[in-house]
Short mmCIF file of C-alpha atoms and ligand atoms in Angstrom, two decimals:
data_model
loop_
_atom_site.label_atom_id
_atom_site.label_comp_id
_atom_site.label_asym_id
_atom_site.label_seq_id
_atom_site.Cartn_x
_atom_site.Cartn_y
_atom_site.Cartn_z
CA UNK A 9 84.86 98.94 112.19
CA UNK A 10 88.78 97.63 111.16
CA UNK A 11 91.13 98.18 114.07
CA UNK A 12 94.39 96.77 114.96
CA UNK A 13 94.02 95.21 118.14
CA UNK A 14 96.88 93.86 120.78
CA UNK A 15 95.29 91.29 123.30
CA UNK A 16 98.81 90.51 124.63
CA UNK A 17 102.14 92.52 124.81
CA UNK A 18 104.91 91.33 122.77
CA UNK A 19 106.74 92.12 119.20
CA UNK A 20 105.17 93.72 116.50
CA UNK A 21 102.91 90.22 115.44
CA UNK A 22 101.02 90.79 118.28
CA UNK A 23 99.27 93.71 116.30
CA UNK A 24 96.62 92.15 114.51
CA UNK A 25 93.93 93.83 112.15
CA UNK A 26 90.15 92.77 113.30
CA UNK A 27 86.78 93.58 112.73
CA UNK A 28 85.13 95.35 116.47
CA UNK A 29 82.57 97.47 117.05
CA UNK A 30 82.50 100.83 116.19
CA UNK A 31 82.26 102.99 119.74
CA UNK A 32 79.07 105.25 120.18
CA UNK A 33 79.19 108.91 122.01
CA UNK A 34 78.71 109.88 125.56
CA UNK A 35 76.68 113.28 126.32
CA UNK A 36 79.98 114.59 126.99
CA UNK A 37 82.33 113.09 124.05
CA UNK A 38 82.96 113.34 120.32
CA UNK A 39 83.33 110.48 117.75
CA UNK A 40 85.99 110.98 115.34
CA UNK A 41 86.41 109.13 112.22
CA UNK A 42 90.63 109.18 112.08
CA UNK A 43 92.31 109.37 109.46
CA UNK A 44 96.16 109.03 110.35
CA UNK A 45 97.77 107.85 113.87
CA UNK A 46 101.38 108.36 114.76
CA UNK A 47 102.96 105.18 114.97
CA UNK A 48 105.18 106.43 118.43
CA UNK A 49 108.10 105.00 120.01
CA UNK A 50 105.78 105.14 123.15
CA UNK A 51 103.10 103.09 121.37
CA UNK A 52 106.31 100.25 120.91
CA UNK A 53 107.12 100.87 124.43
CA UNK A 54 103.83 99.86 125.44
CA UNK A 55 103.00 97.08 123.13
CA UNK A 56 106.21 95.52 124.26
CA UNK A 57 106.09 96.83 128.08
CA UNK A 58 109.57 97.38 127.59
CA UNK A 59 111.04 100.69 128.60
CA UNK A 60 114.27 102.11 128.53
CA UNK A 61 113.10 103.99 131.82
CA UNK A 62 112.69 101.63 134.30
CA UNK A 63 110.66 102.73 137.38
CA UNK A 64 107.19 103.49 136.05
CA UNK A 65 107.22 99.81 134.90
CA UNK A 66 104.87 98.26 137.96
CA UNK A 67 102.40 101.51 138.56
CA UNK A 68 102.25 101.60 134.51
CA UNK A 69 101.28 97.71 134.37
CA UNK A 70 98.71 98.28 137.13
CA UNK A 71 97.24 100.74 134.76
CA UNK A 72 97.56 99.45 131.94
CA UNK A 73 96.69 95.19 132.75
CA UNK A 74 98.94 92.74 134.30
CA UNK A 75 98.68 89.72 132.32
CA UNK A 76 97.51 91.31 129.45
CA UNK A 77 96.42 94.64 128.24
CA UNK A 78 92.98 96.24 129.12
CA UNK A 79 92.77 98.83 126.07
CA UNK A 80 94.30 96.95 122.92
CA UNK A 81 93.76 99.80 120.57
CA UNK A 82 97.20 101.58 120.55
CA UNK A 83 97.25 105.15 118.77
CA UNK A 84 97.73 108.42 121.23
CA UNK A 85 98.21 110.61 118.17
CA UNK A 86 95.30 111.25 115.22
CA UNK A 87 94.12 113.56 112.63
CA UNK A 88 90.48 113.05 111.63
CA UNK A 89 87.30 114.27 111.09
CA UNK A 90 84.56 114.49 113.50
CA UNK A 91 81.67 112.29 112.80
CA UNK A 92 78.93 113.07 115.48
CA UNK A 93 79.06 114.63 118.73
CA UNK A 94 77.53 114.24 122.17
CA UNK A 95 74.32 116.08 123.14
CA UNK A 96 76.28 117.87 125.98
CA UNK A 97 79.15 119.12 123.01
CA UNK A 98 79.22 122.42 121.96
CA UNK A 99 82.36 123.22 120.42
CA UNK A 100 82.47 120.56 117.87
CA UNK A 101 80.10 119.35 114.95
CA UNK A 102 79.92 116.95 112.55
CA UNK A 103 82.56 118.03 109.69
CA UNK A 104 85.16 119.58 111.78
CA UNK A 105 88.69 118.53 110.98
CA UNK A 106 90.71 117.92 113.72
CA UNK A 107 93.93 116.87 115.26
CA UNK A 108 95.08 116.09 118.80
CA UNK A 109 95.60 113.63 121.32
CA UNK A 110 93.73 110.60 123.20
CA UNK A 111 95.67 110.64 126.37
CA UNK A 112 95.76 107.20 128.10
CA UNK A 113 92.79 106.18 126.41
CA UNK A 114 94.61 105.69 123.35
CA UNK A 115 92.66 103.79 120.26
CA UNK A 116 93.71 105.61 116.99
CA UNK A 117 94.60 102.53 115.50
CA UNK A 118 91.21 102.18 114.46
CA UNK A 119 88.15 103.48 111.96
CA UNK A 120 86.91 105.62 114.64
CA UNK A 121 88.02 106.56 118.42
CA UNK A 122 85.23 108.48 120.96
CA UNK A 123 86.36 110.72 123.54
CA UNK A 124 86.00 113.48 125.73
CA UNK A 125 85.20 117.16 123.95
CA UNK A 126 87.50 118.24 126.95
CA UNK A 127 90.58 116.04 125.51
CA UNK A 128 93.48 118.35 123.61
CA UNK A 129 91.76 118.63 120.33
CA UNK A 130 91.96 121.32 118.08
CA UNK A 131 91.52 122.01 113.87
CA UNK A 132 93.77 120.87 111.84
CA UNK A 133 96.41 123.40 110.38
CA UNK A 134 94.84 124.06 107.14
CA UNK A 135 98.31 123.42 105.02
CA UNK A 136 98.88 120.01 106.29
CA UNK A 137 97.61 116.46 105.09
CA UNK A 138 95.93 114.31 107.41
CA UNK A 139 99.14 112.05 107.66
CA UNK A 140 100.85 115.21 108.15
CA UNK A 141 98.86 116.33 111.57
CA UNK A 142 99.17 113.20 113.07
CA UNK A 143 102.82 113.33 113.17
CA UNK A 144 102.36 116.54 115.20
CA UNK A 145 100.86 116.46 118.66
CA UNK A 146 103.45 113.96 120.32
CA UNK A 147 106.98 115.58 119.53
CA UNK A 148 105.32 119.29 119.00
CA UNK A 149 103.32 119.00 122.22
CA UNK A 150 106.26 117.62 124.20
CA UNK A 151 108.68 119.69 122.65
CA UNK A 152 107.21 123.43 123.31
CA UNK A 153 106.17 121.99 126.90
CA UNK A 154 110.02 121.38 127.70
CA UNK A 155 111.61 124.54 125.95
CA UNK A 156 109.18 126.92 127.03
CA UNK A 157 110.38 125.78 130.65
CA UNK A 158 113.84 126.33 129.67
CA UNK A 159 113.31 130.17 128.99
CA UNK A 160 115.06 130.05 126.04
CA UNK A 161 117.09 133.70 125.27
CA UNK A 162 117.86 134.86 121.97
CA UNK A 163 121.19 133.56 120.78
CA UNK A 164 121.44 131.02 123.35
CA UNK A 165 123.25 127.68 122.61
CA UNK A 166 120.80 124.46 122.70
CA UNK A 167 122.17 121.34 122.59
CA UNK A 168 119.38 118.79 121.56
CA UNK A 169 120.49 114.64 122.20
CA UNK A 170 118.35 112.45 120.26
CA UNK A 171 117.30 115.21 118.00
CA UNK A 172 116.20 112.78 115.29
CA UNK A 173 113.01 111.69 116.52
CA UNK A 174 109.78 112.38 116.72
CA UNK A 175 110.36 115.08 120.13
CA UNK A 176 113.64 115.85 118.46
CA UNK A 177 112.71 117.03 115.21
CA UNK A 178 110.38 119.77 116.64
CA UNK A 179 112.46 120.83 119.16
CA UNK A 180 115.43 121.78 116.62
CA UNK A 181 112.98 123.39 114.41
CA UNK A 182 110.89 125.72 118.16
CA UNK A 183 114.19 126.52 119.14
CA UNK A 184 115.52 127.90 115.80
CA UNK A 185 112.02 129.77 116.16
CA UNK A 186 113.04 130.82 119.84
CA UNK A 187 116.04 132.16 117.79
CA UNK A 188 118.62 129.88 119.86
CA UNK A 189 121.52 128.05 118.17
CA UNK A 190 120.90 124.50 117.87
CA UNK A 191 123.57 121.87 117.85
CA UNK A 192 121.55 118.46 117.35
CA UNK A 193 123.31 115.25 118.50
CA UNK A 194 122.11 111.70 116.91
CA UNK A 195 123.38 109.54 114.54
CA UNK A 196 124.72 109.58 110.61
CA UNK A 197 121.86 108.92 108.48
CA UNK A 198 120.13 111.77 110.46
CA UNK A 199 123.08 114.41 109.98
CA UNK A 200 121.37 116.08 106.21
CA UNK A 201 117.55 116.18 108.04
CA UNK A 202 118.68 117.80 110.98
CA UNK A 203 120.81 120.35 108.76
CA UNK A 204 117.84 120.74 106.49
CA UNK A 205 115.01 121.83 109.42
CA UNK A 206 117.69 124.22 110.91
CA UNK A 207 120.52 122.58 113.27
CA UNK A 208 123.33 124.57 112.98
CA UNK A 209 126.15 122.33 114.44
CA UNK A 210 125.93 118.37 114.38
CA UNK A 211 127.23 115.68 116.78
CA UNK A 212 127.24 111.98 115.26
CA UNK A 213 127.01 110.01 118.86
CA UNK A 214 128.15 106.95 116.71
CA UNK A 215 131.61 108.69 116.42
CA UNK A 216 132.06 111.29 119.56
CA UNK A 217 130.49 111.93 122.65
CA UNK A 218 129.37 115.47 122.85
CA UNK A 219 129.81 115.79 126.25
CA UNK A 220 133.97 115.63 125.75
CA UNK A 221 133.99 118.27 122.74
CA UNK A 222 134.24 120.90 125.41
CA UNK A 223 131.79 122.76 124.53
CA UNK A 224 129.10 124.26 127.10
CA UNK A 225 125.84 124.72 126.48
CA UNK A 226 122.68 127.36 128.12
CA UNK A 227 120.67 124.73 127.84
CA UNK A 228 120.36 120.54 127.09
CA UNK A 229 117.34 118.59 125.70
CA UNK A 230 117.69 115.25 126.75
CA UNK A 231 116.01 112.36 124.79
CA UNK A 232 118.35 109.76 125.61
CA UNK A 233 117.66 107.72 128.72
CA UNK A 234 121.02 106.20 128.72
CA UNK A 235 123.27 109.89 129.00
CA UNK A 236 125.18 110.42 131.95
CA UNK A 237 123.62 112.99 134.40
CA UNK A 238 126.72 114.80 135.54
CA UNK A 239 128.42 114.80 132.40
CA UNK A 240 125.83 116.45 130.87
CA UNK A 241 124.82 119.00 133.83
CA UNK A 242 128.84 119.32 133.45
CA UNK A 243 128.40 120.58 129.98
CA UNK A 244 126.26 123.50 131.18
CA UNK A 245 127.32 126.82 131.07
CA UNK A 246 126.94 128.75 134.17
CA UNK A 247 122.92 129.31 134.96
CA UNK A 248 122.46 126.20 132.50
CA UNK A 249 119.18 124.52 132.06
CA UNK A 250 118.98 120.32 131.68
CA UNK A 251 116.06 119.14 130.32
CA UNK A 252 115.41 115.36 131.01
CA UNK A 253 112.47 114.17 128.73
CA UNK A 254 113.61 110.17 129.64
CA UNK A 255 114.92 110.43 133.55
CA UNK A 256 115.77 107.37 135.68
CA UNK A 257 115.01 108.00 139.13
CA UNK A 258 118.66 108.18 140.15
CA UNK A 259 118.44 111.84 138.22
CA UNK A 260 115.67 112.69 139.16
CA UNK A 261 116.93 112.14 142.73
CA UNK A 262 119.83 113.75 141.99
CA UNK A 263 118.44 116.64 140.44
CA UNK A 264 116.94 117.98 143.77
CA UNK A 265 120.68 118.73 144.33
CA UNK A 266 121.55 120.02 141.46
CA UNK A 267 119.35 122.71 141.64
CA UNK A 268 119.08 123.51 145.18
CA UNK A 269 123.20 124.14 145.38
CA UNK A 270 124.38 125.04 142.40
CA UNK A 271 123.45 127.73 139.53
CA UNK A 272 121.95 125.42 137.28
CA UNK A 273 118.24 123.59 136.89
CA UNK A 274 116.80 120.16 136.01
CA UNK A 275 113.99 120.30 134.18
CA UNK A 276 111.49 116.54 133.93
CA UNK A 277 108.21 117.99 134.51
CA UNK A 278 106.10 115.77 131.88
CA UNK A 279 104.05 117.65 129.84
CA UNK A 280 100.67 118.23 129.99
CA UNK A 281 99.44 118.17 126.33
CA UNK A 282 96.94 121.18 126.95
CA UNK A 283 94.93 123.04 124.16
CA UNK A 284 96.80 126.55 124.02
CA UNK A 285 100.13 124.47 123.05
CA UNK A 286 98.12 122.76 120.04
CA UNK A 287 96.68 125.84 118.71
CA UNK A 288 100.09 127.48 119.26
CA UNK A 289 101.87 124.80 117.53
CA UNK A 290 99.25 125.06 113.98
CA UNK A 291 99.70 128.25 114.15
CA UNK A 292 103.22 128.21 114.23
CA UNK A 293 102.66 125.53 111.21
CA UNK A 294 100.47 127.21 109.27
CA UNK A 295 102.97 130.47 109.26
CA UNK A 296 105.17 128.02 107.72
CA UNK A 297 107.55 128.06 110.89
CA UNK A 298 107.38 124.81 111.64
CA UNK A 299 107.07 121.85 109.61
CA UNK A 300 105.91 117.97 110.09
CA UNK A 301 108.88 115.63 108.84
CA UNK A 302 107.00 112.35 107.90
CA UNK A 303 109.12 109.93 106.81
CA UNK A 304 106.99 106.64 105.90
CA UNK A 305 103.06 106.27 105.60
CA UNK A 306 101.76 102.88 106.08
CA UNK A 307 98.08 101.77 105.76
CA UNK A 308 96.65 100.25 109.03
CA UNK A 309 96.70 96.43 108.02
CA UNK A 310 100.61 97.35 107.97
CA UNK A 311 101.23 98.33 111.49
CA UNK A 312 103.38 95.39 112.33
CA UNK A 313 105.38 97.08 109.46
CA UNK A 314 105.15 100.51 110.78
CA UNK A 315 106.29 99.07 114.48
CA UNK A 316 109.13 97.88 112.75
CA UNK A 317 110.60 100.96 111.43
CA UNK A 318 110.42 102.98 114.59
CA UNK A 319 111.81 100.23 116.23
CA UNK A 320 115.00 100.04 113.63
CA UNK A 321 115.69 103.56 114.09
CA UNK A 322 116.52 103.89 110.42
CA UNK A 323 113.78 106.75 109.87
CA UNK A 324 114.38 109.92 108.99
CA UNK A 325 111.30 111.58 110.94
CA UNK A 326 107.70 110.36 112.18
CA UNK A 327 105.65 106.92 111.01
CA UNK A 328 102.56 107.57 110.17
CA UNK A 329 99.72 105.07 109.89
CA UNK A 330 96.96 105.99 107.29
CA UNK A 331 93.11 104.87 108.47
CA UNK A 332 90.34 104.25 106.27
CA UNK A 333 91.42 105.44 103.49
N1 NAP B 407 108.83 113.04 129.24
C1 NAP B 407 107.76 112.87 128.49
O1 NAP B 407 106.71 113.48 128.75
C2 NAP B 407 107.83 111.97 127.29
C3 NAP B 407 106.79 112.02 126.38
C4 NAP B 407 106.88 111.22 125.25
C5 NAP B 407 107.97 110.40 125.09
N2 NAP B 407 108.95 110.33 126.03
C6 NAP B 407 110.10 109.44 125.87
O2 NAP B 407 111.14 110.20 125.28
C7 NAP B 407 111.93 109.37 124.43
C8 NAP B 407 112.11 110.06 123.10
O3 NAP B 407 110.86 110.11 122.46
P1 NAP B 407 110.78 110.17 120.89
O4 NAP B 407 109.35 109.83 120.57
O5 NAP B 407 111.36 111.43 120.36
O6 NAP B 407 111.73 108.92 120.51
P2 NAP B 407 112.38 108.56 119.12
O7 NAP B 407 111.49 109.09 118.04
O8 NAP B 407 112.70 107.12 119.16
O9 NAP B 407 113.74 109.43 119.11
C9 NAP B 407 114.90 109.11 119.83
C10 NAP B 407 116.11 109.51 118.99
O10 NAP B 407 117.28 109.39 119.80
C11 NAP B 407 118.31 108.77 119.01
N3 NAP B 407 119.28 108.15 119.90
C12 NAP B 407 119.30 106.89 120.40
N4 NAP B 407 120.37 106.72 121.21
C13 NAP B 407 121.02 107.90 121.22
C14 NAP B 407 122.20 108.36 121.88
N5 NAP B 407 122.91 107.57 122.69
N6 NAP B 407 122.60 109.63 121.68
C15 NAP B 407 121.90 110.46 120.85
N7 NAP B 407 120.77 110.08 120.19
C16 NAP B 407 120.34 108.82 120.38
C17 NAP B 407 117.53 107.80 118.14
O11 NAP B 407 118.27 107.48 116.97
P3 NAP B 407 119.03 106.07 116.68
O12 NAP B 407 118.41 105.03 117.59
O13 NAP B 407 118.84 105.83 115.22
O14 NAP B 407 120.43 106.29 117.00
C18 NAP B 407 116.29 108.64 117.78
O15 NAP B 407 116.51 109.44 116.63
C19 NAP B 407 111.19 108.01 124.32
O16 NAP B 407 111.87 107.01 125.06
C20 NAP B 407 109.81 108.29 124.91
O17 NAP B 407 109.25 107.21 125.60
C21 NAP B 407 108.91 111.12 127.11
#
């Protein structure tokens, strides 16, 4: 089968389109033929081993190979179809169309990917392309995990940093659903998208920080590694909730505090992709409440290409790579 293969970390040229062999079932796993892969700013992060969170960067390595890395089929992120199933599988059969995740195993970058039935794997919402359900499971998954922590109140003010990626997108559009008002922060060329999927106030970070508007929020959604802890925890209102998807350890440290003495809590829990939040998530999608904001599809000799754009920043939404089609 075609797959695009990393034997060493680096730039994007280290992604290279090769001919390997097509994985076979276990008792206990499914082989899905994949259509689309997400093309993730955590798939960069790990092709290049650069992070812009520093302190998982030895136990990650360990995992992941020292001098070079031991799975080189990126992709945590598919659509696809299921092409044969283990003789220990029940819930799936040959036909299904489905959409999920592939945890650390990764390999969506490829014709086909095998892995546990017990992975976070659901149908596919019936009103989206394959393209369009791979763009789903990283920012919808991680988005619902964090805001359903935060408890969210009708009315409440949400501020959402970074709300222009792939996370981002779907938590402006689950919080308009949790009926909150959403002010997204990120930069220009993002200002119409975030208006259009239902941000109600928008911060450029290019031009102002938010954090000295004077505003207070209930609750901030944290993409941005680089934000400063207590300005933002400074920008809660009373009984605020700070959600850290990126901490460094210093606020994560700090955090402890935080919500031990004051009225306030610090949310980093990472989430844990499960099944109920994928089904919850189509069928929040397929009652047209939530939608998958693709910006560019490329086809998988392109990922180099595809690597490129999330890297630039200059998208408007997810990057999608279309397989075997
Ligand atoms: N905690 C978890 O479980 C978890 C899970 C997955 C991912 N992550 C991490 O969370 C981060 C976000 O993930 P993602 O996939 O949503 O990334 P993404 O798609 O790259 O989105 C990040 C967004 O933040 C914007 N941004 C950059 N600097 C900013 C600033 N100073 N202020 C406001 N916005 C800024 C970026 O736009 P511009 O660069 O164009 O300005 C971009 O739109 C990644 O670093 C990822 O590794 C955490």
């Amino acid at each position: 089968m075609k797959a695009i293969v990393y034997e060493r970390y680096g730039s994007p040229d280290v992604l290279q389109l090769k001919e390997v062999e097509k994985p076979a079932p276990l008792n206990d796993e499914i082989l899905i033929k994949v259509h689309a892969a997400e093309a993730t700013k955590a798939d960069c992060e790990l092709r290049s081993f650069n992070f812009a969170v520093k302190w998982f960067w030895l136990p990650l390595r360990i995992a992941m190979g020292l001098r070079k890395p031991k799975r080189q089929i990126l992709g945590g992120y598919f659509a696809g179809e299921v092409e044969s199933v283990g003789k220990d599988v029940s819930r799936f059969k040959r036909g299904d169309q489905v959409f999920g995740s592939t945890k650390l195993r990764m390999g969506a970058y490829g014709e086909y990917v095998c892995l546990p039935h017990s992975y976070t794997i659901v149908p596919k919402p019936n009103n989206l392309s394959f393209e369009e359900a791979a763009a789903v499971p990283l920012g919808g998954l991680n988005a619902l995990h964090f805001l359903r922590k935060a408890n969210i109140r009708n009315g409440e003010k949400i501020l959402i940093n970074g709300a222009g990626g792939s996370i981002g997108t779907f938590a402006v559009q689950i919080a308009k659903v949790m009926d909150a008002e959403v002010t997204a922060v990120d930069s220009t060329i993002k200002e119409e998208m975030l208006r259009r999927i239902g941000a109600d106030y928008f911060f450029d970070y290019t031009k102002q920080k938010f954090t000295q508007s004077g505003e207070t929020y209930d609750v901030i959604f944290d993409m941005v590694a680089s934000s400063s802890y207590s300005e933002c925890v400074n920008a809660l209102k009373p009984k605020g909730r700070y959600l850290m998807a990126n901490p460094r350890m210093s606020d994560m440290l700090r955090s402890v505090f935080t919500s031990m003495f004051t009225d306030k809590t610090v949310i980093f829990v990472f989430a844990g992709e499960k099944e109920e939040e994928l089904l919850a998530l189509k069928k929040m999608i397929e009652e047209g409440k939530l939608k998958s904001i693709v910006d560019k599809i490329y086809p998988l000799e392109q990922a180099a290409e595809a690597h490129r754009r999330v890297e630039t920043e200059q998208r408007l939404g997810t990057i999608v790579i279309s397989v075997g089609n």
